[in-house]
């Protein structure tokens, strides 16, 4: 008997089970500062309390992806400590803004279980919800992950694959975005004149800049989220593993791509939902991340004339500038591609 | 005559002398964020204002070791700028909680002086006290350090070795911990069901995880504490020195071991005292730190039924997982061991 | 047509043009923490709210150079994204203190344009002003920078070289420094007994300590300022460029030199103005920065008996301690020198 947690193995999960995750976390203005130091975000709404208040927020909200990383981090000890691979996300909705001073908690419900035919692993589907100190849901998403069994002979704990949406419907967007006073939205301060109506389906944007990642940076970021996945932190053990070195948290790439996307999408001030995403290839320290985006769809939000939604595919690459929008190499993935993310952003109309 | 401080040499100290250390420091929520980014702590009381308030704190306290590092950092320019070696600590008591917004100051009293027989160095014993803006003592400890003489021919400034406690008595513990409402202490949120009564003397816990340290990380941490010991920062000069490279601040290892110890000691939410500690071997960037703990003793606190104290030995190693609790190699230290710390933590009963 | 900004080229500027720069930025206590973690500053006024309030500030001000970096960062996308070289600064005045909670904006006026004879580049002179959320100017300075033309055949957009002051006049100093209650200024807490009157023109001070810079550190700092100059961040592209590697932001060296200067100038609590500065040579990660200062002049401030001004030259070097005050090697610059800064600091009288 040990007091150390070894995390859950596949056979430990049960359909319908609710996991209350540990370590509540009060957010601070310092989280903004450190997150800015790590990613360099420039979206005006998150950067300036004055800007945010002028357009209708009670204060500047924390970066949507920072909220995601904090909630995700809490789930790691219970859901993915024994994961072989993080397989996907679906239906991620940002439901309420989060401000410095708020305290975040998270719970997950097990909504699917499917043993693999080799009986060594199984797929666990969880619906995770992040809530603030008032019990208000701020984020909800489904994640599925391949988890090792402790004992191959153990019976499968269930057999159910949930139906998942391929995209969040536009009518579900906008809960974390108060009514925006577009007349008070200063496009020069925000860094671009382009509004919702200026983007067309099929339009591709090269975000131009590249950013190299150091070991100290991705570890600091991932610890900030209290994420304990050891592959990101322990070079000694990683040296004996699959990659021979530390692997950068996939969420780090998402945050880098988001920060880079400012150049071309400066008024896409809020991520309203993430439809899905694929970590196409791993990133290691020393790699330089570039990104480009394509507008997959545009949508009006029912009852709202202040903001519209763009559905974006943002692709991140490693050591390859994106002027020619790398994605596929014949049928296969372009070997430089590391992320393919499908999400909804809100922009002023 | 120079306006630059060269620090004190052994012959500059006097028994009974009081040193008022420079640079008062107001703590911020950002200190929590950056400290979390550097160490990844997950103790609920320090992480969540809501959790801390629910159990009886006026707000979440800052990490005990962060308070120690800040106070320690202030003493470096006066006490140890010319140190050959940091020899030990004794009787370290955390006396009052420290919150964001508090301003910390420090003074040290010289309580012992002993010249070494080579007449080139001597040992200086100081009792250091950290106080907040209201003059309330938050931390007190004795530290002794071997300091160079400026002039070998100078007479010894005194000859007195103070009697030091080998451990802080249980009746002295708990000043920095308000009465805890254990009924409101949520063990699921805190990350473990194990309470004070679940730990037995002699019990050993492998904290499992490892964490690799980068140069940028230990330098950022040590600067955050305004600690100026140059061996941590100056690779040019260090290249010509004893190790040939920068040495990581010993306190960095203590903070890493504390953060790792969450896995097995999640409810040990407060370090009440440090009885002593030994930096058994140096750590350099690139090393991966692991840790294990042994329960040396348990104690009730007079008049308190809310919390009990565990006396722990926490051992940190370099590039060696701790499943078999490395400590000694025959009579000698196991060459992987870098820290051997003896301290008291408080846990809910 | 692209929505990505490629920045302005020489022919895009117009004399008298006003550029409103993007991304307003609300400062936090976390900016203090991270800036301290990156540079290790120890000036008491910025470090302690209690100290600052005791001497007459409404709260502790943020570091002057942090304010400069934030304002400077905003100008990069509009002014220097296509710069070949940052040529100089003049007349930089700190006009009002900045506190956590303040929001900074910046505008620049084009005050000079001069095409180079090769017709490939031109020099752009801008007067940049940083303002807070109340529209109060906090910082003003002139900067000139050599910018590429998009099209060599384009006509020069103007031909005017402004007259610039070689130094800020003493009567213009002190706007960002409230009346100081010197009786309440605790010199022991501040770290040095030396006041304004203790420094003599011609006096040289070796700041002794050295500090090595890591890639993660300078990138984190520069992102904290939302500075987007890609040469600091993109190792992939830099590998093909002039230096073959990332170049450290020149402002990083200024901040390091300022932090090092505490040892010898502990009571020089405020940079009131920067007269000019030269980035003599580039710095790359792995280099260790040392610094020394010379007192160029002393000045009383009209109507003020609380503080006096020292005009300092602070020289920073790379991998060379400064005991012998390196500056010139015959007629040429000493090859170790990387910064030569001319500025005014205020000290209690």
JSON list of C-alpha atoms in Angstrom, two decimals, chain B residues 100-181:
[
{"chain": "B", "resi": 100, "resn": "UNK", "atom": "CA", "xyz": [0.33, 38.81, -1.38]},
{"chain": "B", "resi": 101, "resn": "UNK", "atom": "CA", "xyz": [0.56, 42.48, -0.50]},
{"chain": "B", "resi": 102, "resn": "UNK", "atom": "CA", "xyz": [2.78, 41.93, 2.54]},
{"chain": "B", "resi": 103, "resn": "UNK", "atom": "CA", "xyz": [6.23, 43.52, 2.61]},
{"chain": "B", "resi": 104, "resn": "UNK", "atom": "CA", "xyz": [9.11, 41.46, 3.98]},
{"chain": "B", "resi": 105, "resn": "UNK", "atom": "CA", "xyz": [12.22, 42.72, 5.74]},
{"chain": "B", "resi": 106, "resn": "UNK", "atom": "CA", "xyz": [15.01, 40.82, 7.46]},
{"chain": "B", "resi": 107, "resn": "UNK", "atom": "CA", "xyz": [17.58, 41.29, 10.19]},
{"chain": "B", "resi": 108, "resn": "UNK", "atom": "CA", "xyz": [20.28, 38.95, 11.47]},
{"chain": "B", "resi": 109, "resn": "UNK", "atom": "CA", "xyz": [22.00, 38.79, 14.80]},
{"chain": "B", "resi": 110, "resn": "UNK", "atom": "CA", "xyz": [25.51, 37.33, 15.00]},
{"chain": "B", "resi": 111, "resn": "UNK", "atom": "CA", "xyz": [25.25, 34.64, 17.67]},
{"chain": "B", "resi": 112, "resn": "UNK", "atom": "CA", "xyz": [28.47, 32.71, 17.13]},
{"chain": "B", "resi": 113, "resn": "UNK", "atom": "CA", "xyz": [31.96, 33.09, 15.66]},
{"chain": "B", "resi": 114, "resn": "UNK", "atom": "CA", "xyz": [34.68, 30.46, 15.43]},
{"chain": "B", "resi": 115, "resn": "UNK", "atom": "CA", "xyz": [37.90, 30.88, 13.50]},
{"chain": "B", "resi": 116, "resn": "UNK", "atom": "CA", "xyz": [39.16, 27.82, 11.69]},
{"chain": "B", "resi": 117, "resn": "UNK", "atom": "CA", "xyz": [42.59, 26.50, 12.59]},
{"chain": "B", "resi": 118, "resn": "UNK", "atom": "CA", "xyz": [44.00, 27.46, 9.18]},
{"chain": "B", "resi": 119, "resn": "UNK", "atom": "CA", "xyz": [43.20, 31.11, 10.09]},
{"chain": "B", "resi": 120, "resn": "UNK", "atom": "CA", "xyz": [41.98, 31.67, 6.53]},
{"chain": "B", "resi": 121, "resn": "UNK", "atom": "CA", "xyz": [38.30, 31.24, 7.31]},
{"chain": "B", "resi": 122, "resn": "UNK", "atom": "CA", "xyz": [35.88, 31.21, 10.18]},
{"chain": "B", "resi": 123, "resn": "UNK", "atom": "CA", "xyz": [32.38, 30.11, 10.92]},
{"chain": "B", "resi": 124, "resn": "UNK", "atom": "CA", "xyz": [29.69, 32.73, 11.41]},
{"chain": "B", "resi": 125, "resn": "UNK", "atom": "CA", "xyz": [26.41, 31.84, 13.15]},
{"chain": "B", "resi": 126, "resn": "UNK", "atom": "CA", "xyz": [23.49, 34.18, 12.60]},
{"chain": "B", "resi": 127, "resn": "UNK", "atom": "CA", "xyz": [19.93, 34.16, 13.84]},
{"chain": "B", "resi": 128, "resn": "UNK", "atom": "CA", "xyz": [17.86, 35.65, 11.03]},
{"chain": "B", "resi": 129, "resn": "UNK", "atom": "CA", "xyz": [14.39, 37.02, 11.47]},
{"chain": "B", "resi": 130, "resn": "UNK", "atom": "CA", "xyz": [11.98, 37.94, 8.69]},
{"chain": "B", "resi": 131, "resn": "UNK", "atom": "CA", "xyz": [9.25, 40.42, 9.54]},
{"chain": "B", "resi": 132, "resn": "UNK", "atom": "CA", "xyz": [6.29, 41.86, 7.68]},
{"chain": "B", "resi": 133, "resn": "UNK", "atom": "CA", "xyz": [5.23, 45.50, 7.26]},
{"chain": "B", "resi": 134, "resn": "UNK", "atom": "CA", "xyz": [3.59, 45.47, 10.68]},
{"chain": "B", "resi": 135, "resn": "UNK", "atom": "CA", "xyz": [6.75, 44.26, 12.37]},
{"chain": "B", "resi": 136, "resn": "UNK", "atom": "CA", "xyz": [5.29, 40.81, 12.93]},
{"chain": "B", "resi": 137, "resn": "UNK", "atom": "CA", "xyz": [7.93, 38.07, 12.76]},
{"chain": "B", "resi": 138, "resn": "UNK", "atom": "CA", "xyz": [7.07, 35.58, 10.01]},
{"chain": "B", "resi": 139, "resn": "UNK", "atom": "CA", "xyz": [10.19, 33.43, 10.07]},
{"chain": "B", "resi": 140, "resn": "UNK", "atom": "CA", "xyz": [13.19, 32.84, 12.30]},
{"chain": "B", "resi": 141, "resn": "UNK", "atom": "CA", "xyz": [16.17, 30.55, 11.87]},
{"chain": "B", "resi": 142, "resn": "UNK", "atom": "CA", "xyz": [19.82, 30.02, 12.66]},
{"chain": "B", "resi": 143, "resn": "UNK", "atom": "CA", "xyz": [22.25, 29.54, 9.83]},
{"chain": "B", "resi": 144, "resn": "UNK", "atom": "CA", "xyz": [25.97, 28.96, 9.95]},
{"chain": "B", "resi": 145, "resn": "UNK", "atom": "CA", "xyz": [28.34, 29.53, 7.14]},
{"chain": "B", "resi": 146, "resn": "UNK", "atom": "CA", "xyz": [32.09, 29.38, 6.57]},
{"chain": "B", "resi": 147, "resn": "UNK", "atom": "CA", "xyz": [33.36, 32.84, 5.58]},
{"chain": "B", "resi": 148, "resn": "UNK", "atom": "CA", "xyz": [36.75, 33.87, 4.23]},
{"chain": "B", "resi": 149, "resn": "UNK", "atom": "CA", "xyz": [38.98, 36.33, 6.05]},
{"chain": "B", "resi": 150, "resn": "UNK", "atom": "CA", "xyz": [40.05, 39.40, 4.13]},
{"chain": "B", "resi": 151, "resn": "UNK", "atom": "CA", "xyz": [43.38, 39.32, 5.95]},
{"chain": "B", "resi": 152, "resn": "UNK", "atom": "CA", "xyz": [44.76, 36.12, 7.44]},
{"chain": "B", "resi": 153, "resn": "UNK", "atom": "CA", "xyz": [46.67, 38.12, 10.03]},
{"chain": "B", "resi": 154, "resn": "UNK", "atom": "CA", "xyz": [43.56, 39.79, 11.40]},
{"chain": "B", "resi": 155, "resn": "UNK", "atom": "CA", "xyz": [42.64, 38.65, 14.90]},
{"chain": "B", "resi": 156, "resn": "UNK", "atom": "CA", "xyz": [39.61, 36.43, 15.27]},
{"chain": "B", "resi": 157, "resn": "UNK", "atom": "CA", "xyz": [36.58, 38.63, 16.03]},
{"chain": "B", "resi": 158, "resn": "UNK", "atom": "CA", "xyz": [35.29, 36.28, 18.73]},
{"chain": "B", "resi": 159, "resn": "UNK", "atom": "CA", "xyz": [35.15, 32.66, 19.78]},
{"chain": "B", "resi": 160, "resn": "UNK", "atom": "CA", "xyz": [31.75, 31.34, 20.64]},
{"chain": "B", "resi": 161, "resn": "UNK", "atom": "CA", "xyz": [29.80, 28.38, 19.31]},
{"chain": "B", "resi": 162, "resn": "UNK", "atom": "CA", "xyz": [26.13, 28.64, 20.21]},
{"chain": "B", "resi": 163, "resn": "UNK", "atom": "CA", "xyz": [24.09, 25.67, 21.41]},
{"chain": "B", "resi": 164, "resn": "UNK", "atom": "CA", "xyz": [21.57, 24.86, 18.74]},
{"chain": "B", "resi": 165, "resn": "UNK", "atom": "CA", "xyz": [18.48, 22.68, 18.92]},
{"chain": "B", "resi": 166, "resn": "UNK", "atom": "CA", "xyz": [18.59, 19.48, 16.85]},
{"chain": "B", "resi": 167, "resn": "UNK", "atom": "CA", "xyz": [14.85, 19.86, 16.29]},
{"chain": "B", "resi": 168, "resn": "UNK", "atom": "CA", "xyz": [12.11, 22.39, 16.88]},
{"chain": "B", "resi": 169, "resn": "UNK", "atom": "CA", "xyz": [9.88, 21.23, 19.73]},
{"chain": "B", "resi": 170, "resn": "UNK", "atom": "CA", "xyz": [6.28, 20.43, 18.77]},
{"chain": "B", "resi": 171, "resn": "UNK", "atom": "CA", "xyz": [4.98, 23.00, 21.23]},
{"chain": "B", "resi": 172, "resn": "UNK", "atom": "CA", "xyz": [6.63, 25.69, 19.13]},
{"chain": "B", "resi": 173, "resn": "UNK", "atom": "CA", "xyz": [4.90, 24.63, 15.90]},
{"chain": "B", "resi": 174, "resn": "UNK", "atom": "CA", "xyz": [1.83, 26.14, 14.32]},
{"chain": "B", "resi": 175, "resn": "UNK", "atom": "CA", "xyz": [2.21, 29.89, 14.74]},
{"chain": "B", "resi": 176, "resn": "UNK", "atom": "CA", "xyz": [1.77, 30.42, 11.01]},
{"chain": "B", "resi": 177, "resn": "UNK", "atom": "CA", "xyz": [-1.28, 28.14, 10.84]},
{"chain": "B", "resi": 178, "resn": "UNK", "atom": "CA", "xyz": [-4.63, 29.54, 12.00]},
{"chain": "B", "resi": 179, "resn": "UNK", "atom": "CA", "xyz": [-7.20, 27.19, 13.56]},
{"chain": "B", "resi": 180, "resn": "UNK", "atom": "CA", "xyz": [-8.27, 24.89, 10.73]},
{"chain": "B", "resi": 181, "resn": "UNK", "atom": "CA", "xyz": [-11.90, 23.95, 10.17]}
]
